[in-house]
Amino acid sequence: YSEQNEHLWLKALGIALLCFFPLYGLNNMLPEFVSNKAMLAPLKVILVSTRNLSFMVALVTGLLITFYRVKDRTFLMHFAPYGKLSLTNYIGQSIIGSLFFYHWGFELGRYLGITYSFIFDIVFVLLQMAFCSW
């Protein structure tokens, strides 16, 4: 941590927010301005990609600034082992989630619904956090 780092992340947050909102609005208005379908598809891909990038930068910088400014970081430090194994967790969620919820596996998505699927995901992430801490 340094004050210079915090200023850098605050600037990144400002730039990301300044980019996100116009890109979001422009993406919705683009079909009115571009009538050529061959041009519209790649432009939408470019706009959506840059909009998603700016949103991701805003999320990451928001978390970093929160981490910098919070006095008691014990709650946030519980997520550190989970972040150190982020690729393993991502692949594990993909494999286990598709096994449980898609048609080639148990196909529970059809029967559980949104609420129970969300509860299943929270429990699975908590199990992953316990595994990562271990």
GROMACS .gro file of N, CA and C in nm:
model
  402
    1TYR      N    1   0.083  -0.119   0.000
    1TYR     CA    2   0.000   0.000   0.000
    1TYR      C    3   0.087   0.124   0.000
    2SER      N    4   0.049   0.217  -0.083
    2SER     CA    5   0.109   0.350  -0.079
    2SER      C    6   0.002   0.450  -0.123
    3GLU      N    7   0.021   0.573  -0.083
    3GLU     CA    8  -0.075   0.676  -0.120
    3GLU      C    9  -0.076   0.698  -0.271
    4GLN      N   10   0.040   0.681  -0.332
    4GLN     CA   11   0.051   0.694  -0.478
    4GLN      C   12  -0.032   0.584  -0.547
    5ASN      N   13  -0.027   0.462  -0.492
    5ASN     CA   14  -0.108   0.352  -0.547
    5ASN      C   15  -0.256   0.383  -0.538
    6GLU      N   16  -0.297   0.435  -0.423
    6GLU     CA   17  -0.439   0.465  -0.404
    6GLU      C   18  -0.485   0.572  -0.503
    7HIS      N   19  -0.403   0.672  -0.528
    7HIS     CA   20  -0.438   0.776  -0.626
    7HIS      C   21  -0.447   0.717  -0.766
    8LEU      N   22  -0.358   0.624  -0.798
    8LEU     CA   23  -0.363   0.559  -0.928
    8LEU      C   24  -0.494   0.482  -0.946
    9TRP      N   25  -0.535   0.409  -0.843
    9TRP     CA   26  -0.658   0.331  -0.852
    9TRP      C   27  -0.781   0.421  -0.853
   10LEU      N   28  -0.777   0.534  -0.784
   10LEU     CA   29  -0.887   0.630  -0.790
   10LEU      C   30  -0.902   0.689  -0.931
   11LYS      N   31  -0.788   0.718  -0.995
   11LYS     CA   32  -0.793   0.765  -1.134
   11LYS      C   33  -0.849   0.658  -1.225
   12ALA      N   34  -0.807   0.533  -1.206
   12ALA     CA   35  -0.858   0.423  -1.288
   12ALA      C   36  -1.008   0.406  -1.269
   13LEU      N   37  -1.056   0.421  -1.145
   13LEU     CA   38  -1.199   0.412  -1.119
   13LEU      C   39  -1.274   0.525  -1.189
   14GLY      N   40  -1.223   0.645  -1.183
   14GLY     CA   41  -1.287   0.758  -1.250
   14GLY      C   42  -1.293   0.739  -1.401
   15ILE      N   43  -1.183   0.695  -1.460
   15ILE     CA   44  -1.180   0.673  -1.605
   15ILE      C   45  -1.276   0.561  -1.644
   16ALA      N   46  -1.278   0.454  -1.564
   16ALA     CA   47  -1.367   0.341  -1.594
   16ALA      C   48  -1.513   0.383  -1.588
   17LEU      N   49  -1.548   0.463  -1.488
   17LEU     CA   50  -1.687   0.508  -1.477
   17LEU      C   51  -1.723   0.606  -1.588
   18LEU      N   52  -1.628   0.692  -1.625
   18LEU     CA   53  -1.652   0.785  -1.735
   18LEU      C   54  -1.668   0.712  -1.868
   19CYS      N   55  -1.604   0.599  -1.884
   19CYS     CA   56  -1.616   0.521  -2.007
   19CYS      C   57  -1.740   0.432  -2.008
   20PHE      N   58  -1.775   0.377  -1.893
   20PHE     CA   59  -1.882   0.277  -1.889
   20PHE      C   60  -2.017   0.334  -1.931
   21PHE      N   61  -2.057   0.444  -1.871
   21PHE     CA   62  -2.192   0.494  -1.895
   21PHE      C   63  -2.216   0.539  -2.039
   22PRO      N   64  -2.125   0.613  -2.101
   22PRO     CA   65  -2.148   0.646  -2.244
   22PRO      C   66  -2.147   0.521  -2.333
   23LEU      N   67  -2.060   0.426  -2.304
   23LEU     CA   68  -2.057   0.304  -2.385
   23LEU      C   69  -2.186   0.225  -2.369
   24TYR      N   70  -2.240   0.223  -2.250
   24TYR     CA   71  -2.366   0.152  -2.226
   24TYR      C   72  -2.479   0.218  -2.305
   25GLY      N   73  -2.486   0.350  -2.300
   25GLY     CA   74  -2.590   0.420  -2.374
   25GLY      C   75  -2.571   0.410  -2.524
   26LEU      N   76  -2.448   0.421  -2.569
   26LEU     CA   77  -2.419   0.413  -2.712
   26LEU      C   78  -2.453   0.275  -2.767
   27ASN      N   79  -2.431   0.172  -2.689
   27ASN     CA   80  -2.463   0.037  -2.734
   27ASN      C   81  -2.613   0.022  -2.759
   28ASN      N   82  -2.695   0.085  -2.675
   28ASN     CA   83  -2.839   0.077  -2.693
   28ASN      C   84  -2.887   0.164  -2.810
   29MET      N   85  -2.817   0.273  -2.840
   29MET     CA   86  -2.857   0.363  -2.947
   29MET      C   87  -2.796   0.328  -3.082
   30LEU      N   88  -2.700   0.239  -3.086
   30LEU     CA   89  -2.625   0.210  -3.208
   30LEU      C   90  -2.713   0.167  -3.325
   31PRO      N   91  -2.813   0.079  -3.305
   31PRO     CA   92  -2.895   0.038  -3.421
   31PRO      C   93  -2.968   0.154  -3.488
   32GLU      N   94  -2.994   0.262  -3.417
   32GLU     CA   95  -3.059   0.378  -3.478
   32GLU      C   96  -2.966   0.454  -3.573
   33PHE      N   97  -2.836   0.449  -3.546
   33PHE     CA   98  -2.740   0.525  -3.625
   33PHE      C   99  -2.675   0.444  -3.737
   34VAL      N  100  -2.664   0.313  -3.720
   34VAL     CA  101  -2.599   0.228  -3.819
   34VAL      C  102  -2.703   0.137  -3.880
   35SER      N  103  -2.731   0.155  -4.007
   35SER     CA  104  -2.833   0.073  -4.073
   35SER      C  105  -2.773  -0.049  -4.141
   36ASN      N  106  -2.645  -0.048  -4.170
   36ASN     CA  107  -2.579  -0.160  -4.237
   36ASN      C  108  -2.556  -0.273  -4.135
   37LYS      N  109  -2.620  -0.388  -4.158
   37LYS     CA  110  -2.610  -0.501  -4.064
   37LYS      C  111  -2.467  -0.555  -4.057
   38ALA      N  112  -2.394  -0.548  -4.168
   38ALA     CA  113  -2.257  -0.599  -4.170
   38ALA      C  114  -2.165  -0.514  -4.083
   39MET      N  115  -2.196  -0.388  -4.069
   39MET     CA  116  -2.117  -0.300  -3.983
   39MET      C  117  -2.166  -0.302  -3.838
   40LEU      N  118  -2.296  -0.328  -3.820
   40LEU     CA  119  -2.355  -0.322  -3.687
   40LEU      C  120  -2.302  -0.431  -3.595
   41ALA      N  121  -2.289  -0.553  -3.648
   41ALA     CA  122  -2.246  -0.666  -3.564
   41ALA      C  123  -2.106  -0.645  -3.506
   42PRO      N  124  -2.004  -0.612  -3.587
   42PRO     CA  125  -1.872  -0.591  -3.527
   42PRO      C  126  -1.867  -0.469  -3.435
   43LEU      N  127  -1.941  -0.364  -3.467
   43LEU     CA  128  -1.944  -0.248  -3.379
   43LEU      C  129  -2.004  -0.282  -3.243
   44LYS      N  130  -2.109  -0.363  -3.243
   44LYS     CA  131  -2.168  -0.403  -3.115
   44LYS      C  132  -2.071  -0.487  -3.034
   45VAL      N  133  -1.996  -0.575  -3.101
   45VAL     CA  134  -1.897  -0.657  -3.031
   45VAL      C  135  -1.789  -0.569  -2.968
   46ILE      N  136  -1.743  -0.470  -3.042
   46ILE     CA  137  -1.640  -0.379  -2.990
   46ILE      C  138  -1.694  -0.298  -2.873
   47LEU      N  139  -1.815  -0.244  -2.887
   47LEU     CA  140  -1.873  -0.164  -2.779
   47LEU      C  141  -1.899  -0.247  -2.654
   48VAL      N  142  -1.953  -0.367  -2.672
   48VAL     CA  143  -1.981  -0.452  -2.556
   48VAL      C  144  -1.851  -0.492  -2.487
   49SER      N  145  -1.748  -0.523  -2.565
   49SER     CA  146  -1.620  -0.563  -2.506
   49SER      C  147  -1.558  -0.449  -2.427
   50THR      N  148  -1.557  -0.329  -2.482
   50THR     CA  149  -1.498  -0.217  -2.408
   50THR      C  150  -1.584  -0.177  -2.289
   51ARG      N  151  -1.716  -0.189  -2.303
   51ARG     CA  152  -1.804  -0.161  -2.189
   51ARG      C  153  -1.777  -0.260  -2.076
   52ASN      N  154  -1.765  -0.389  -2.110
   52ASN     CA  155  -1.737  -0.491  -2.008
   52ASN      C  156  -1.601  -0.470  -1.945
   53LEU      N  157  -1.503  -0.429  -2.024
   53LEU     CA  158  -1.370  -0.401  -1.969
   53LEU      C  159  -1.376  -0.285  -1.869
   54SER      N  160  -1.447  -0.179  -1.905
   54SER     CA  161  -1.455  -0.066  -1.812
   54SER      C  162  -1.533  -0.103  -1.687
   55PHE      N  163  -1.634  -0.188  -1.699
   55PHE     CA  164  -1.709  -0.231  -1.581
   55PHE      C  165  -1.621  -0.317  -1.490
   56MET      N  166  -1.541  -0.405  -1.551
   56MET     CA  167  -1.450  -0.488  -1.473
   56MET      C  168  -1.346  -0.404  -1.400
   57VAL      N  169  -1.293  -0.303  -1.466
   57VAL     CA  170  -1.195  -0.215  -1.402
   57VAL      C  171  -1.261  -0.140  -1.286
   58ALA      N  172  -1.387  -0.098  -1.304
   58ALA     CA  173  -1.458  -0.029  -1.195
   58ALA      C  174  -1.479  -0.122  -1.077
   59LEU      N  175  -1.513  -0.247  -1.102
   59LEU     CA  176  -1.532  -0.343  -0.992
   59LEU      C  177  -1.402  -0.371  -0.918
   60VAL      N  178  -1.296  -0.395  -0.992
   60VAL     CA  179  -1.167  -0.427  -0.930
   60VAL      C  180  -1.115  -0.308  -0.850
   61THR      N  181  -1.122  -0.190  -0.909
   61THR     CA  182  -1.072  -0.073  -0.836
   61THR      C  183  -1.159  -0.042  -0.715
   62GLY      N  184  -1.289  -0.064  -0.728
   62GLY     CA  185  -1.377  -0.044  -0.612
   62GLY      C  186  -1.340  -0.137  -0.497
   63LEU      N  187  -1.311  -0.262  -0.529
   63LEU     CA  188  -1.270  -0.356  -0.425
   63LEU      C  189  -1.134  -0.319  -0.365
   64LEU      N  190  -1.042  -0.277  -0.449
   64LEU     CA  191  -0.910  -0.237  -0.398
   64LEU      C  192  -0.918  -0.115  -0.309
   65ILE      N  193  -0.995  -0.015  -0.351
   65ILE     CA  194  -1.009   0.106  -0.269
   65ILE      C  195  -1.079   0.073  -0.138
   66THR      N  196  -1.178  -0.015  -0.143
   66THR     CA  197  -1.244  -0.058  -0.020
   66THR      C  198  -1.144  -0.126   0.072
   67PHE      N  199  -1.060  -0.212   0.014
   67PHE     CA  200  -0.958  -0.282   0.094
   67PHE      C  201  -0.860  -0.183   0.155
   68TYR      N  202  -0.821  -0.082   0.080
   68TYR     CA  203  -0.727   0.017   0.131
   68TYR      C  204  -0.788   0.100   0.244
   69ARG      N  205  -0.916   0.132   0.235
   69ARG     CA  206  -0.977   0.226   0.328
   69ARG      C  207  -1.036   0.162   0.453
   70VAL      N  208  -1.059   0.032   0.452
   70VAL     CA  209  -1.120  -0.035   0.567
   70VAL      C  210  -1.014  -0.053   0.675
   71LYS      N  211  -1.048  -0.020   0.798
   71LYS     CA  212  -0.953  -0.031   0.909
   71LYS      C  213  -0.933  -0.177   0.950
   72ASP      N  214  -1.042  -0.249   0.970
   72ASP     CA  215  -1.033  -0.388   1.014
   72ASP      C  216  -1.053  -0.479   0.891
   73ARG      N  217  -0.944  -0.536   0.844
   73ARG     CA  218  -0.947  -0.616   0.721
   73ARG      C  219  -0.964  -0.765   0.746
   74THR      N  220  -0.998  -0.805   0.868
   74THR     CA  221  -1.004  -0.949   0.897
   74THR      C  222  -1.110  -1.019   0.814
   75PHE      N  223  -1.225  -0.953   0.792
   75PHE     CA  224  -1.329  -1.017   0.709
   75PHE      C  225  -1.281  -1.032   0.565
   76LEU      N  226  -1.219  -0.929   0.511
   76LEU     CA  227  -1.172  -0.935   0.372
   76LEU      C  228  -1.057  -1.033   0.355
   77MET      N  229  -0.977  -1.054   0.459
   77MET     CA  230  -0.864  -1.146   0.448
   77MET      C  231  -0.909  -1.292   0.439
   78HIS      N  232  -1.034  -1.321   0.473
   78HIS     CA  233  -1.086  -1.457   0.457
   78HIS      C  234  -1.094  -1.495   0.309
   79PHE      N  235  -1.100  -1.397   0.221
   79PHE     CA  236  -1.110  -1.423   0.078
   79PHE      C  237  -0.974  -1.438   0.011
   80ALA      N  238  -0.865  -1.411   0.081
   80ALA     CA  239  -0.731  -1.418   0.022
   80ALA      C  240  -0.696  -1.559  -0.027
   81PRO      N  241  -0.717  -1.665   0.052
   81PRO     CA  242  -0.685  -1.798   0.000
   81PRO      C  243  -0.771  -1.835  -0.122
   82TYR      N  244  -0.894  -1.790  -0.122
   82TYR     CA  245  -0.983  -1.817  -0.236
   82TYR      C  246  -0.929  -1.750  -0.362
   83GLY      N  247  -0.875  -1.630  -0.348
   83GLY     CA  248  -0.819  -1.560  -0.462
   83GLY      C  249  -0.688  -1.620  -0.510
   84LYS      N  250  -0.612  -1.679  -0.420
   84LYS     CA  251  -0.485  -1.741  -0.459
   84LYS      C  252  -0.507  -1.865  -0.544
   85LEU      N  253  -0.622  -1.929  -0.528
   85LEU     CA  254  -0.655  -2.047  -0.607
   85LEU      C  255  -0.769  -2.016  -0.704
   86SER      N  256  -0.769  -1.896  -0.760
   86SER     CA  257  -0.883  -1.853  -0.840
   86SER      C  258  -0.902  -1.936  -0.967
   87LEU      N  259  -0.796  -1.974  -1.034
   87LEU     CA  260  -0.811  -2.056  -1.155
   87LEU      C  261  -0.867  -2.194  -1.120
   88THR      N  262  -0.817  -2.253  -1.012
   88THR     CA  263  -0.868  -2.383  -0.966
   88THR      C  264  -1.015  -2.373  -0.930
   89ASN      N  265  -1.053  -2.266  -0.862
   89ASN     CA  266  -1.193  -2.246  -0.824
   89ASN      C  267  -1.281  -2.225  -0.946
   90TYR      N  268  -1.232  -2.149  -1.042
   90TYR     CA  269  -1.309  -2.123  -1.164
   90TYR      C  270  -1.334  -2.252  -1.240
   91ILE      N  271  -1.229  -2.331  -1.257
   91ILE     CA  272  -1.245  -2.458  -1.328
   91ILE      C  273  -1.334  -2.553  -1.249
   92GLY      N  274  -1.316  -2.556  -1.118
   92GLY     CA  275  -1.401  -2.642  -1.034
   92GLY      C  276  -1.547  -2.603  -1.042
   93GLN      N  277  -1.575  -2.473  -1.039
   93GLN     CA  278  -1.714  -2.428  -1.051
   93GLN      C  279  -1.771  -2.465  -1.187
   94SER      N  280  -1.691  -2.453  -1.291
   94SER     CA  281  -1.739  -2.487  -1.425
   94SER      C  282  -1.772  -2.635  -1.436
   95ILE      N  283  -1.683  -2.718  -1.387
   95ILE     CA  284  -1.704  -2.862  -1.399
   95ILE      C  285  -1.818  -2.909  -1.310
   96ILE      N  286  -1.815  -2.872  -1.183
   96ILE     CA  287  -1.918  -2.917  -1.089
   96ILE      C  288  -2.053  -2.855  -1.125
   97GLY      N  289  -2.054  -2.727  -1.160
   97GLY     CA  290  -2.179  -2.661  -1.197
   97GLY      C  291  -2.243  -2.722  -1.320
   98SER      N  292  -2.162  -2.749  -1.422
   98SER     CA  293  -2.220  -2.811  -1.542
   98SER      C  294  -2.260  -2.955  -1.514
   99LEU      N  295  -2.187  -3.026  -1.429
   99LEU     CA  296  -2.226  -3.163  -1.394
   99LEU      C  297  -2.362  -3.165  -1.325
  100PHE      N  298  -2.384  -3.071  -1.235
  100PHE     CA  299  -2.510  -3.071  -1.161
  100PHE      C  300  -2.626  -3.009  -1.239
  101PHE      N  301  -2.600  -2.910  -1.323
  101PHE     CA  302  -2.710  -2.832  -1.378
  101PHE      C  303  -2.737  -2.852  -1.526
  102TYR      N  304  -2.649  -2.914  -1.602
  102TYR     CA  305  -2.673  -2.930  -1.745
  102TYR      C  306  -2.722  -3.070  -1.777
  103HIS      N  307  -2.768  -3.085  -1.903
  103HIS     CA  308  -2.832  -3.209  -1.944
  103HIS      C  309  -2.739  -3.330  -1.948
  104TRP      N  310  -2.610  -3.310  -1.960
  104TRP     CA  311  -2.520  -3.424  -1.964
  104TRP      C  312  -2.489  -3.477  -1.825
  105GLY      N  313  -2.530  -3.404  -1.722
  105GLY     CA  314  -2.507  -3.444  -1.584
  105GLY      C  315  -2.638  -3.479  -1.516
  106PHE      N  316  -2.659  -3.422  -1.400
  106PHE     CA  317  -2.779  -3.452  -1.321
  106PHE      C  318  -2.899  -3.366  -1.361
  107GLU      N  319  -2.878  -3.260  -1.435
  107GLU     CA  320  -2.985  -3.173  -1.487
  107GLU      C  321  -3.074  -3.116  -1.376
  108LEU      N  322  -3.010  -3.072  -1.268
  108LEU     CA  323  -3.085  -3.017  -1.156
  108LEU      C  324  -3.140  -2.878  -1.183
  109GLY      N  325  -3.088  -2.808  -1.283
  109GLY     CA  326  -3.136  -2.676  -1.315
  109GLY      C  327  -3.284  -2.674  -1.349
  110ARG      N  328  -3.331  -2.781  -1.406
  110ARG     CA  329  -3.472  -2.793  -1.442
  110ARG      C  330  -3.561  -2.805  -1.319
  111TYR      N  331  -3.510  -2.866  -1.214
  111TYR     CA  332  -3.592  -2.896  -1.097
  111TYR      C  333  -3.573  -2.799  -0.980
  112LEU      N  334  -3.453  -2.741  -0.967
  112LEU     CA  335  -3.426  -2.658  -0.850
  112LEU      C  336  -3.481  -2.516  -0.862
  113GLY      N  337  -3.473  -2.457  -0.977
  113GLY     CA  338  -3.514  -2.318  -0.991
  113GLY      C  339  -3.402  -2.224  -0.951
  114ILE      N  340  -3.430  -2.095  -0.960
  114ILE     CA  341  -3.327  -1.993  -0.939
  114ILE      C  342  -3.284  -1.984  -0.793
  115THR      N  343  -3.379  -1.985  -0.701
  115THR     CA  344  -3.346  -1.965  -0.560
  115THR      C  345  -3.260  -2.078  -0.506
  116TYR      N  346  -3.301  -2.203  -0.530
  116TYR     CA  347  -3.223  -2.316  -0.479
  116TYR      C  348  -3.090  -2.331  -0.553
  117SER      N  349  -3.085  -2.292  -0.678
  117SER     CA  350  -2.958  -2.293  -0.750
  117SER      C  351  -2.862  -2.192  -0.690
  118PHE      N  352  -2.913  -2.076  -0.652
  118PHE     CA  353  -2.831  -1.973  -0.588
  118PHE      C  354  -2.782  -2.021  -0.452
  119ILE      N  355  -2.868  -2.084  -0.375
  119ILE     CA  356  -2.827  -2.139  -0.245
  119ILE      C  357  -2.722  -2.247  -0.264
  120PHE      N  358  -2.740  -2.332  -0.366
  120PHE     CA  359  -2.640  -2.435  -0.398
  120PHE      C  360  -2.505  -2.370  -0.428
  121ASP      N  361  -2.507  -2.262  -0.505
  121ASP     CA  362  -2.382  -2.194  -0.541
  121ASP      C  363  -2.315  -2.134  -0.418
  122ILE      N  364  -2.391  -2.073  -0.330
  122ILE     CA  365  -2.332  -2.016  -0.208
  122ILE      C  366  -2.267  -2.125  -0.124
  123VAL      N  367  -2.336  -2.237  -0.109
  123VAL     CA  368  -2.280  -2.349  -0.032
  123VAL      C  369  -2.153  -2.401  -0.099
  124PHE      N  370  -2.156  -2.411  -0.232
  124PHE     CA  371  -2.039  -2.461  -0.304
  124PHE      C  372  -1.920  -2.365  -0.290
  125VAL      N  373  -1.944  -2.236  -0.297
  125VAL     CA  374  -1.836  -2.138  -0.280
  125VAL      C  375  -1.781  -2.144  -0.138
  126LEU      N  376  -1.867  -2.161  -0.039
  126LEU     CA  377  -1.820  -2.175   0.099
  126LEU      C  378  -1.735  -2.301   0.115
  127LEU      N  379  -1.774  -2.410   0.050
  127LEU     CA  380  -1.692  -2.531   0.052
  127LEU      C  381  -1.558  -2.508  -0.015
  128GLN      N  382  -1.560  -2.436  -0.127
  128GLN     CA  383  -1.434  -2.403  -0.193
  128GLN      C  384  -1.345  -2.316  -0.104
  129MET      N  385  -1.405  -2.221  -0.034
  129MET     CA  386  -1.327  -2.135   0.056
  129MET      C  387  -1.265  -2.217   0.168
  130ALA      N  388  -1.339  -2.313   0.220
  130ALA     CA  389  -1.284  -2.400   0.325
  130ALA      C  390  -1.168  -2.483   0.268
  131PHE      N  391  -1.186  -2.534   0.147
  131PHE     CA  392  -1.079  -2.612   0.083
  131PHE      C  393  -0.955  -2.526   0.060
  132CYS      N  394  -0.975  -2.404   0.013
  132CYS     CA  395  -0.862  -2.314  -0.014
  132CYS      C  396  -0.789  -2.277   0.115
  133SER      N  397  -0.862  -2.258   0.223
  133SER     CA  398  -0.797  -2.227   0.350
  133SER      C  399  -0.720  -2.346   0.404
  134TRP      N  400  -0.769  -2.466   0.375
  134TRP     CA  401  -0.702  -2.588   0.417
  134TRP      C  402  -0.570  -2.602   0.345
   0.00000   0.00000   0.00000
